[in-house]
Structures are given as structure tokens and as C-alpha cells.
Amino acid sequence: MSKLAVIFPGIGYTADKPLLHYSRRIATDHGYEVRIMDYSGFPPKIKGDRKRMEESFAIALRQSEEMLAGTDLTTYEDVLFIGKSIGTIVAAKIASESLAKDRIRLILYTPLEDTFAFSFGKAIVFTGDDDPWVGKDKSPILGICEKRGIPCSLMAYANHSLESKDVFMDLKELYRIMKQTEIFIFEKS
């Protein structure tokens, strides 16, 4: 079976950081060909500035589409899009417009609300209750996931990197997140 995993990093959260590094390794272990989107050229001070956020999304989307231009997703039997932060928006947009959208599954680490503006298939979400990007109190992500039937794991005291002030709690959470990631990947592989 031909399988592809595409990694969509965040702006400051590269593919070498724990969530994306370990999910990439799990995908590789399950026989997925892995492609990493590597975008750059973002404006400074994005947080809290809607215009800069939209500009950053456009940059990441354009660069990702260029990197995927020669890839026919319909030739793969299983496609995983693994995104972090702004990368979740890019992944959702590309998945929603793809001819292969029925076979694209999304793993969304700390998605932003704009991710859910797009229609996509099977997904799983991981977010933190102390993530300032999605609102410290009553994140809209939980309600959106519930409405759309998307499993959503909420990490206690976790910020936008799904980390807290307790490194050992973070390691336990990372293990739990990766086990859930592997189960999600294994469902199809």
C-alpha cells in the first residue's frame, strides 16, 4: 500500500520539535513516505495581528502548494497531513480542495480556529487549556470539534507547544499524545 505523510510545521515550531519529530518517526515506522513542508519569510509579531496572520497563512499555503505541485495525492492509498498551529490551517485548506480528500486524514496539533473554516475528513486534535492562541478560557476549539465529531484531547496547563511548567508531566503527556497519534495512524496503515 502506498502511503504518504505530509508535515506542516508551525511558524516557530519546526519539524524537528517533539510533536512533529515523533509523529514523523511513527509515520515512518508504519511505512509512510514523509514529506516536510519547509516555509519561511513570515512577517514579525504575528500574534494578535489578524492581517499578519492572514499574510503568514498565504505565505505558508503558497510555499506548501509549490512543494506539493508535482505530487498526485490520488496515487496514494492513504495520506496523512500532520500539522502544527498555522500548519493546521494550511493542511486543512489543501485537504479540503484535494481530489484525494476522501483519503486524507489530519493530525492537528494545537490547531487555530481558522483550521475549521475548511471541510475535511477524518481528523484528531490535540490542544492545551493554557494556549493563548486559542483562548485561555473556554477555547472554541472544543466546541467545534464536538460539533464536527472530531476527537479532541485537551492537555491541562498546556501552552501552544503543548507544554506546561512541569517537564516530567510534559514527558508523560508527550507519550500519551504519541500513543494516540500512533493509534490514529495505525487505524488505516
PDB file of C-alpha atoms in Angstrom:
ATOM      1  CA  MET A   1       0.000   0.000   0.000  1.00  0.00           C
ATOM      2  CA  SER A   2       1.374   3.419  -0.917  1.00  0.00           C
ATOM      3  CA  LYS A   3       1.213   5.858   1.992  1.00  0.00           C
ATOM      4  CA  LEU A   4       2.239   9.478   2.323  1.00  0.00           C
ATOM      5  CA  ALA A   5       2.586  11.673   5.411  1.00  0.00           C
ATOM      6  CA  VAL A   6       2.981  15.410   4.888  1.00  0.00           C
ATOM      7  CA  ILE A   7       4.275  17.510   7.787  1.00  0.00           C
ATOM      8  CA  PHE A   8       3.011  21.103   8.041  1.00  0.00           C
ATOM      9  CA  PRO A   9       5.037  22.858  10.781  1.00  0.00           C
ATOM     10  CA  GLY A  10       4.105  25.967  12.689  1.00  0.00           C
ATOM     11  CA  ILE A  11       5.884  29.274  12.287  1.00  0.00           C
ATOM     12  CA  GLY A  12       8.311  28.749  15.166  1.00  0.00           C
ATOM     13  CA  TYR A  13       7.533  25.090  15.729  1.00  0.00           C
ATOM     14  CA  THR A  14       9.658  23.274  13.168  1.00  0.00           C
ATOM     15  CA  ALA A  15       9.542  19.629  12.123  1.00  0.00           C
ATOM     16  CA  ASP A  16      12.438  18.920  14.497  1.00  0.00           C
ATOM     17  CA  LYS A  17      10.440  19.823  17.613  1.00  0.00           C
ATOM     18  CA  PRO A  18       8.970  16.950  19.652  1.00  0.00           C
ATOM     19  CA  LEU A  19       5.366  16.717  18.397  1.00  0.00           C
ATOM     20  CA  LEU A  20       6.335  16.707  14.735  1.00  0.00           C
ATOM     21  CA  HIS A  21       9.597  14.803  15.158  1.00  0.00           C
ATOM     22  CA  TYR A  22       7.985  11.863  16.936  1.00  0.00           C
ATOM     23  CA  SER A  23       4.828  11.783  14.821  1.00  0.00           C
ATOM     24  CA  ARG A  24       7.063  11.737  11.734  1.00  0.00           C
ATOM     25  CA  ARG A  25       9.002   8.798  13.189  1.00  0.00           C
ATOM     26  CA  ILE A  26       5.779   6.929  13.941  1.00  0.00           C
ATOM     27  CA  ALA A  27       4.565   7.510  10.389  1.00  0.00           C
ATOM     28  CA  THR A  28       7.896   6.292   9.003  1.00  0.00           C
ATOM     29  CA  ASP A  29       7.712   3.204  11.233  1.00  0.00           C
ATOM     30  CA  HIS A  30       4.290   2.450   9.721  1.00  0.00           C
ATOM     31  CA  GLY A  31       5.648   2.633   6.179  1.00  0.00           C
ATOM     32  CA  TYR A  32       4.698   6.171   5.198  1.00  0.00           C
ATOM     33  CA  GLU A  33       6.785   8.184   2.791  1.00  0.00           C
ATOM     34  CA  VAL A  34       7.298  11.509   4.601  1.00  0.00           C
ATOM     35  CA  ARG A  35       7.454  14.995   3.120  1.00  0.00           C
ATOM     36  CA  ILE A  36       8.164  18.038   5.245  1.00  0.00           C
ATOM     37  CA  MET A  37       6.863  21.422   4.227  1.00  0.00           C
ATOM     38  CA  ASP A  38       9.548  23.997   4.891  1.00  0.00           C
ATOM     39  CA  TYR A  39       8.247  27.529   4.617  1.00  0.00           C
ATOM     40  CA  SER A  40       9.832  30.842   5.515  1.00  0.00           C
ATOM     41  CA  GLY A  41       9.587  34.598   5.083  1.00  0.00           C
ATOM     42  CA  PHE A  42       6.926  35.351   7.666  1.00  0.00           C
ATOM     43  CA  PRO A  43       6.345  38.877   8.954  1.00  0.00           C
ATOM     44  CA  PRO A  44       7.366  39.662  12.542  1.00  0.00           C
ATOM     45  CA  LYS A  45       4.986  39.931  15.515  1.00  0.00           C
ATOM     46  CA  ILE A  46       2.131  37.844  14.150  1.00  0.00           C
ATOM     47  CA  LYS A  47       0.303  37.013  17.375  1.00  0.00           C
ATOM     48  CA  GLY A  48      -2.708  39.259  17.865  1.00  0.00           C
ATOM     49  CA  ASP A  49      -2.403  40.821  14.401  1.00  0.00           C
ATOM     50  CA  ARG A  50      -5.073  39.378  12.088  1.00  0.00           C
ATOM     51  CA  LYS A  51      -3.570  40.949   8.956  1.00  0.00           C
ATOM     52  CA  ARG A  52      -0.124  39.459   9.632  1.00  0.00           C
ATOM     53  CA  MET A  53      -1.698  36.114  10.472  1.00  0.00           C
ATOM     54  CA  GLU A  54      -3.525  36.048   7.151  1.00  0.00           C
ATOM     55  CA  GLU A  55      -0.332  37.097   5.361  1.00  0.00           C
ATOM     56  CA  SER A  56       1.562  34.281   7.116  1.00  0.00           C
ATOM     57  CA  PHE A  57      -1.107  31.769   6.134  1.00  0.00           C
ATOM     58  CA  ALA A  58      -0.889  32.908   2.491  1.00  0.00           C
ATOM     59  CA  ILE A  59       2.908  32.530   2.564  1.00  0.00           C
ATOM     60  CA  ALA A  60       2.777  29.030   4.084  1.00  0.00           C
ATOM     61  CA  LEU A  61      -0.013  27.949   1.737  1.00  0.00           C
ATOM     62  CA  ARG A  62       1.749  29.201  -1.391  1.00  0.00           C
ATOM     63  CA  GLN A  63       5.043  27.588  -0.413  1.00  0.00           C
ATOM     64  CA  SER A  64       3.346  24.293   0.533  1.00  0.00           C
ATOM     65  CA  GLU A  65       1.429  24.196  -2.746  1.00  0.00           C
ATOM     66  CA  GLU A  66       4.704  24.794  -4.611  1.00  0.00           C
ATOM     67  CA  MET A  67       6.408  21.952  -2.706  1.00  0.00           C
ATOM     68  CA  LEU A  68       3.486  19.606  -3.410  1.00  0.00           C
ATOM     69  CA  ALA A  69       3.000  20.706  -7.034  1.00  0.00           C
ATOM     70  CA  GLY A  70       4.457  17.516  -8.519  1.00  0.00           C
ATOM     71  CA  THR A  71       2.678  15.202  -6.094  1.00  0.00           C
ATOM     72  CA  ASP A  72      -0.510  13.462  -7.170  1.00  0.00           C
ATOM     73  CA  LEU A  73      -2.183  12.633  -3.856  1.00  0.00           C
ATOM     74  CA  THR A  74      -4.715  10.416  -5.651  1.00  0.00           C
ATOM     75  CA  THR A  75      -1.927   7.891  -6.365  1.00  0.00           C
ATOM     76  CA  TYR A  76      -1.595   7.153  -2.635  1.00  0.00           C
ATOM     77  CA  GLU A  77      -3.947   4.788  -0.867  1.00  0.00           C
ATOM     78  CA  ASP A  78      -3.532   6.621   2.451  1.00  0.00           C
ATOM     79  CA  VAL A  79      -2.499  10.215   3.086  1.00  0.00           C
ATOM     80  CA  LEU A  80      -1.771  11.798   6.459  1.00  0.00           C
ATOM     81  CA  PHE A  81      -1.489  15.522   6.935  1.00  0.00           C
ATOM     82  CA  ILE A  82       0.236  16.285  10.237  1.00  0.00           C
ATOM     83  CA  GLY A  83       0.027  19.944  11.166  1.00  0.00           C
ATOM     84  CA  LYS A  84       1.035  22.253  13.973  1.00  0.00           C
ATOM     85  CA  SER A  85      -0.519  25.688  14.572  1.00  0.00           C
ATOM     86  CA  ILE A  86      -0.618  27.656  11.305  1.00  0.00           C
ATOM     87  CA  GLY A  87       0.339  24.421   9.562  1.00  0.00           C
ATOM     88  CA  THR A  88      -3.050  23.004  10.571  1.00  0.00           C
ATOM     89  CA  ILE A  89      -4.793  25.748   8.596  1.00  0.00           C
ATOM     90  CA  VAL A  90      -2.631  25.071   5.544  1.00  0.00           C
ATOM     91  CA  ALA A  91      -3.206  21.308   5.855  1.00  0.00           C
ATOM     92  CA  ALA A  92      -6.976  21.762   6.201  1.00  0.00           C
ATOM     93  CA  LYS A  93      -7.156  24.084   3.189  1.00  0.00           C
ATOM     94  CA  ILE A  94      -5.126  21.774   0.954  1.00  0.00           C
ATOM     95  CA  ALA A  95      -7.066  18.710   2.140  1.00  0.00           C
ATOM     96  CA  SER A  96     -10.420  20.396   1.532  1.00  0.00           C
ATOM     97  CA  GLU A  97      -9.515  21.187  -2.086  1.00  0.00           C
ATOM     98  CA  SER A  98      -7.732  17.957  -2.947  1.00  0.00           C
ATOM     99  CA  LEU A  99      -9.118  15.373  -5.346  1.00  0.00           C
ATOM    100  CA  ALA A 100      -7.915  12.851  -2.745  1.00  0.00           C
ATOM    101  CA  LYS A 101      -9.751  14.457   0.176  1.00  0.00           C
ATOM    102  CA  ASP A 102     -11.638  11.237   0.947  1.00  0.00           C
ATOM    103  CA  ARG A 103      -8.346   9.509   1.809  1.00  0.00           C
ATOM    104  CA  ILE A 104      -6.608  12.375   3.640  1.00  0.00           C
ATOM    105  CA  ARG A 105      -6.609  12.127   7.432  1.00  0.00           C
ATOM    106  CA  LEU A 106      -5.426  15.016   9.580  1.00  0.00           C
ATOM    107  CA  ILE A 107      -3.484  15.062  12.841  1.00  0.00           C
ATOM    108  CA  LEU A 108      -3.859  18.576  14.205  1.00  0.00           C
ATOM    109  CA  TYR A 109      -1.544  19.724  16.968  1.00  0.00           C
ATOM    110  CA  THR A 110      -2.715  22.995  18.546  1.00  0.00           C
ATOM    111  CA  PRO A 111      -4.937  23.986  15.641  1.00  0.00           C
ATOM    112  CA  LEU A 112      -6.115  27.551  15.305  1.00  0.00           C
ATOM    113  CA  GLU A 113      -9.800  28.323  14.952  1.00  0.00           C
ATOM    114  CA  ASP A 114      -9.344  29.143  11.245  1.00  0.00           C
ATOM    115  CA  THR A 115      -8.410  25.497  10.632  1.00  0.00           C
ATOM    116  CA  PHE A 116     -12.063  24.586  10.978  1.00  0.00           C
ATOM    117  CA  ALA A 117     -13.207  27.013   8.277  1.00  0.00           C
ATOM    118  CA  PHE A 118     -12.486  24.182   5.835  1.00  0.00           C
ATOM    119  CA  SER A 119     -14.292  20.921   5.226  1.00  0.00           C
ATOM    120  CA  PHE A 120     -12.068  17.905   5.707  1.00  0.00           C
ATOM    121  CA  GLY A 121     -12.441  14.252   6.548  1.00  0.00           C
ATOM    122  CA  LYS A 122     -11.213  12.208   9.466  1.00  0.00           C
ATOM    123  CA  ALA A 123      -9.085  14.067  11.995  1.00  0.00           C
ATOM    124  CA  ILE A 124      -7.808  14.110  15.553  1.00  0.00           C
ATOM    125  CA  VAL A 125      -6.981  17.227  17.577  1.00  0.00           C
ATOM    126  CA  PHE A 126      -4.617  17.974  20.447  1.00  0.00           C
ATOM    127  CA  THR A 127      -4.823  21.336  22.223  1.00  0.00           C
ATOM    128  CA  GLY A 128      -3.897  22.901  25.549  1.00  0.00           C
ATOM    129  CA  ASP A 129      -6.097  24.702  28.050  1.00  0.00           C
ATOM    130  CA  ASP A 130      -3.436  27.379  28.554  1.00  0.00           C
ATOM    131  CA  ASP A 131      -2.874  28.138  24.876  1.00  0.00           C
ATOM    132  CA  PRO A 132      -3.104  31.903  24.358  1.00  0.00           C
ATOM    133  CA  TRP A 133      -3.642  31.452  20.610  1.00  0.00           C
ATOM    134  CA  VAL A 134      -6.990  29.768  21.117  1.00  0.00           C
ATOM    135  CA  GLY A 135      -8.152  31.497  24.271  1.00  0.00           C
ATOM    136  CA  LYS A 136      -7.187  30.580  27.781  1.00  0.00           C
ATOM    137  CA  ASP A 137     -10.806  30.387  28.929  1.00  0.00           C
ATOM    138  CA  LYS A 138     -13.282  28.239  27.034  1.00  0.00           C
ATOM    139  CA  SER A 139     -11.441  27.593  23.808  1.00  0.00           C
ATOM    140  CA  PRO A 140     -13.773  27.492  20.803  1.00  0.00           C
ATOM    141  CA  ILE A 141     -11.789  24.513  19.513  1.00  0.00           C
ATOM    142  CA  LEU A 142     -13.502  22.099  21.914  1.00  0.00           C
ATOM    143  CA  GLY A 143     -17.000  23.056  20.796  1.00  0.00           C
ATOM    144  CA  ILE A 144     -16.064  22.982  17.124  1.00  0.00           C
ATOM    145  CA  CYS A 145     -14.559  19.502  17.496  1.00  0.00           C
ATOM    146  CA  GLU A 146     -17.620  18.262  19.363  1.00  0.00           C
ATOM    147  CA  LYS A 147     -19.953  19.619  16.666  1.00  0.00           C
ATOM    148  CA  ARG A 148     -17.925  18.020  13.885  1.00  0.00           C
ATOM    149  CA  GLY A 149     -17.342  14.717  15.686  1.00  0.00           C
ATOM    150  CA  ILE A 150     -13.567  15.167  15.826  1.00  0.00           C
ATOM    151  CA  PRO A 151     -11.800  13.544  18.796  1.00  0.00           C
ATOM    152  CA  CYS A 152     -10.073  16.293  20.772  1.00  0.00           C
ATOM    153  CA  SER A 153      -7.577  15.822  23.589  1.00  0.00           C
ATOM    154  CA  LEU A 154      -7.268  18.778  25.920  1.00  0.00           C
ATOM    155  CA  MET A 155      -3.997  18.969  27.849  1.00  0.00           C
ATOM    156  CA  ALA A 156      -4.184  20.538  31.298  1.00  0.00           C
ATOM    157  CA  TYR A 157      -1.907  23.538  31.859  1.00  0.00           C
ATOM    158  CA  ALA A 158      -0.503  23.152  28.336  1.00  0.00           C
ATOM    159  CA  ASN A 159       0.529  26.103  26.190  1.00  0.00           C
ATOM    160  CA  HIS A 160       0.692  26.390  22.391  1.00  0.00           C
ATOM    161  CA  SER A 161       3.575  23.891  22.313  1.00  0.00           C
ATOM    162  CA  LEU A 162       1.534  21.516  24.491  1.00  0.00           C
ATOM    163  CA  GLU A 163       3.986  22.118  27.319  1.00  0.00           C
ATOM    164  CA  SER A 164       3.473  23.187  30.916  1.00  0.00           C
ATOM    165  CA  LYS A 165       5.851  24.281  33.659  1.00  0.00           C
ATOM    166  CA  ASP A 166       6.455  20.669  34.713  1.00  0.00           C
ATOM    167  CA  VAL A 167       8.879  18.873  32.401  1.00  0.00           C
ATOM    168  CA  PHE A 168       8.026  15.410  33.750  1.00  0.00           C
ATOM    169  CA  MET A 169       4.298  15.983  33.279  1.00  0.00           C
ATOM    170  CA  ASP A 170       5.114  17.159  29.746  1.00  0.00           C
ATOM    171  CA  LEU A 171       7.023  13.957  29.017  1.00  0.00           C
ATOM    172  CA  LYS A 172       4.073  11.858  30.229  1.00  0.00           C
ATOM    173  CA  GLU A 173       1.719  13.940  28.074  1.00  0.00           C
ATOM    174  CA  LEU A 174       4.007  13.652  25.055  1.00  0.00           C
ATOM    175  CA  TYR A 175       3.985   9.874  25.470  1.00  0.00           C
ATOM    176  CA  ARG A 176       0.175   9.864  25.694  1.00  0.00           C
ATOM    177  CA  ILE A 177      -0.143  12.158  22.655  1.00  0.00           C
ATOM    178  CA  MET A 178       2.186   9.969  20.601  1.00  0.00           C
ATOM    179  CA  LYS A 179       0.303   6.803  21.610  1.00  0.00           C
ATOM    180  CA  GLN A 180      -2.958   8.418  20.458  1.00  0.00           C
ATOM    181  CA  THR A 181      -1.206   9.587  17.292  1.00  0.00           C
ATOM    182  CA  GLU A 182       0.029   6.063  16.609  1.00  0.00           C
ATOM    183  CA  ILE A 183      -3.445   4.585  17.155  1.00  0.00           C
ATOM    184  CA  PHE A 184      -4.886   7.120  14.720  1.00  0.00           C
ATOM    185  CA  ILE A 185      -2.171   6.381  12.141  1.00  0.00           C
ATOM    186  CA  PHE A 186      -2.483   2.620  12.639  1.00  0.00           C
ATOM    187  CA  GLU A 187      -6.250   2.673  12.006  1.00  0.00           C
ATOM    188  CA  LYS A 188      -5.525   2.932   8.300  1.00  0.00           C
ATOM    189  CA  SER A 189      -1.955   1.667   7.822  1.00  0.00           C
TER     190      SER A 189
END
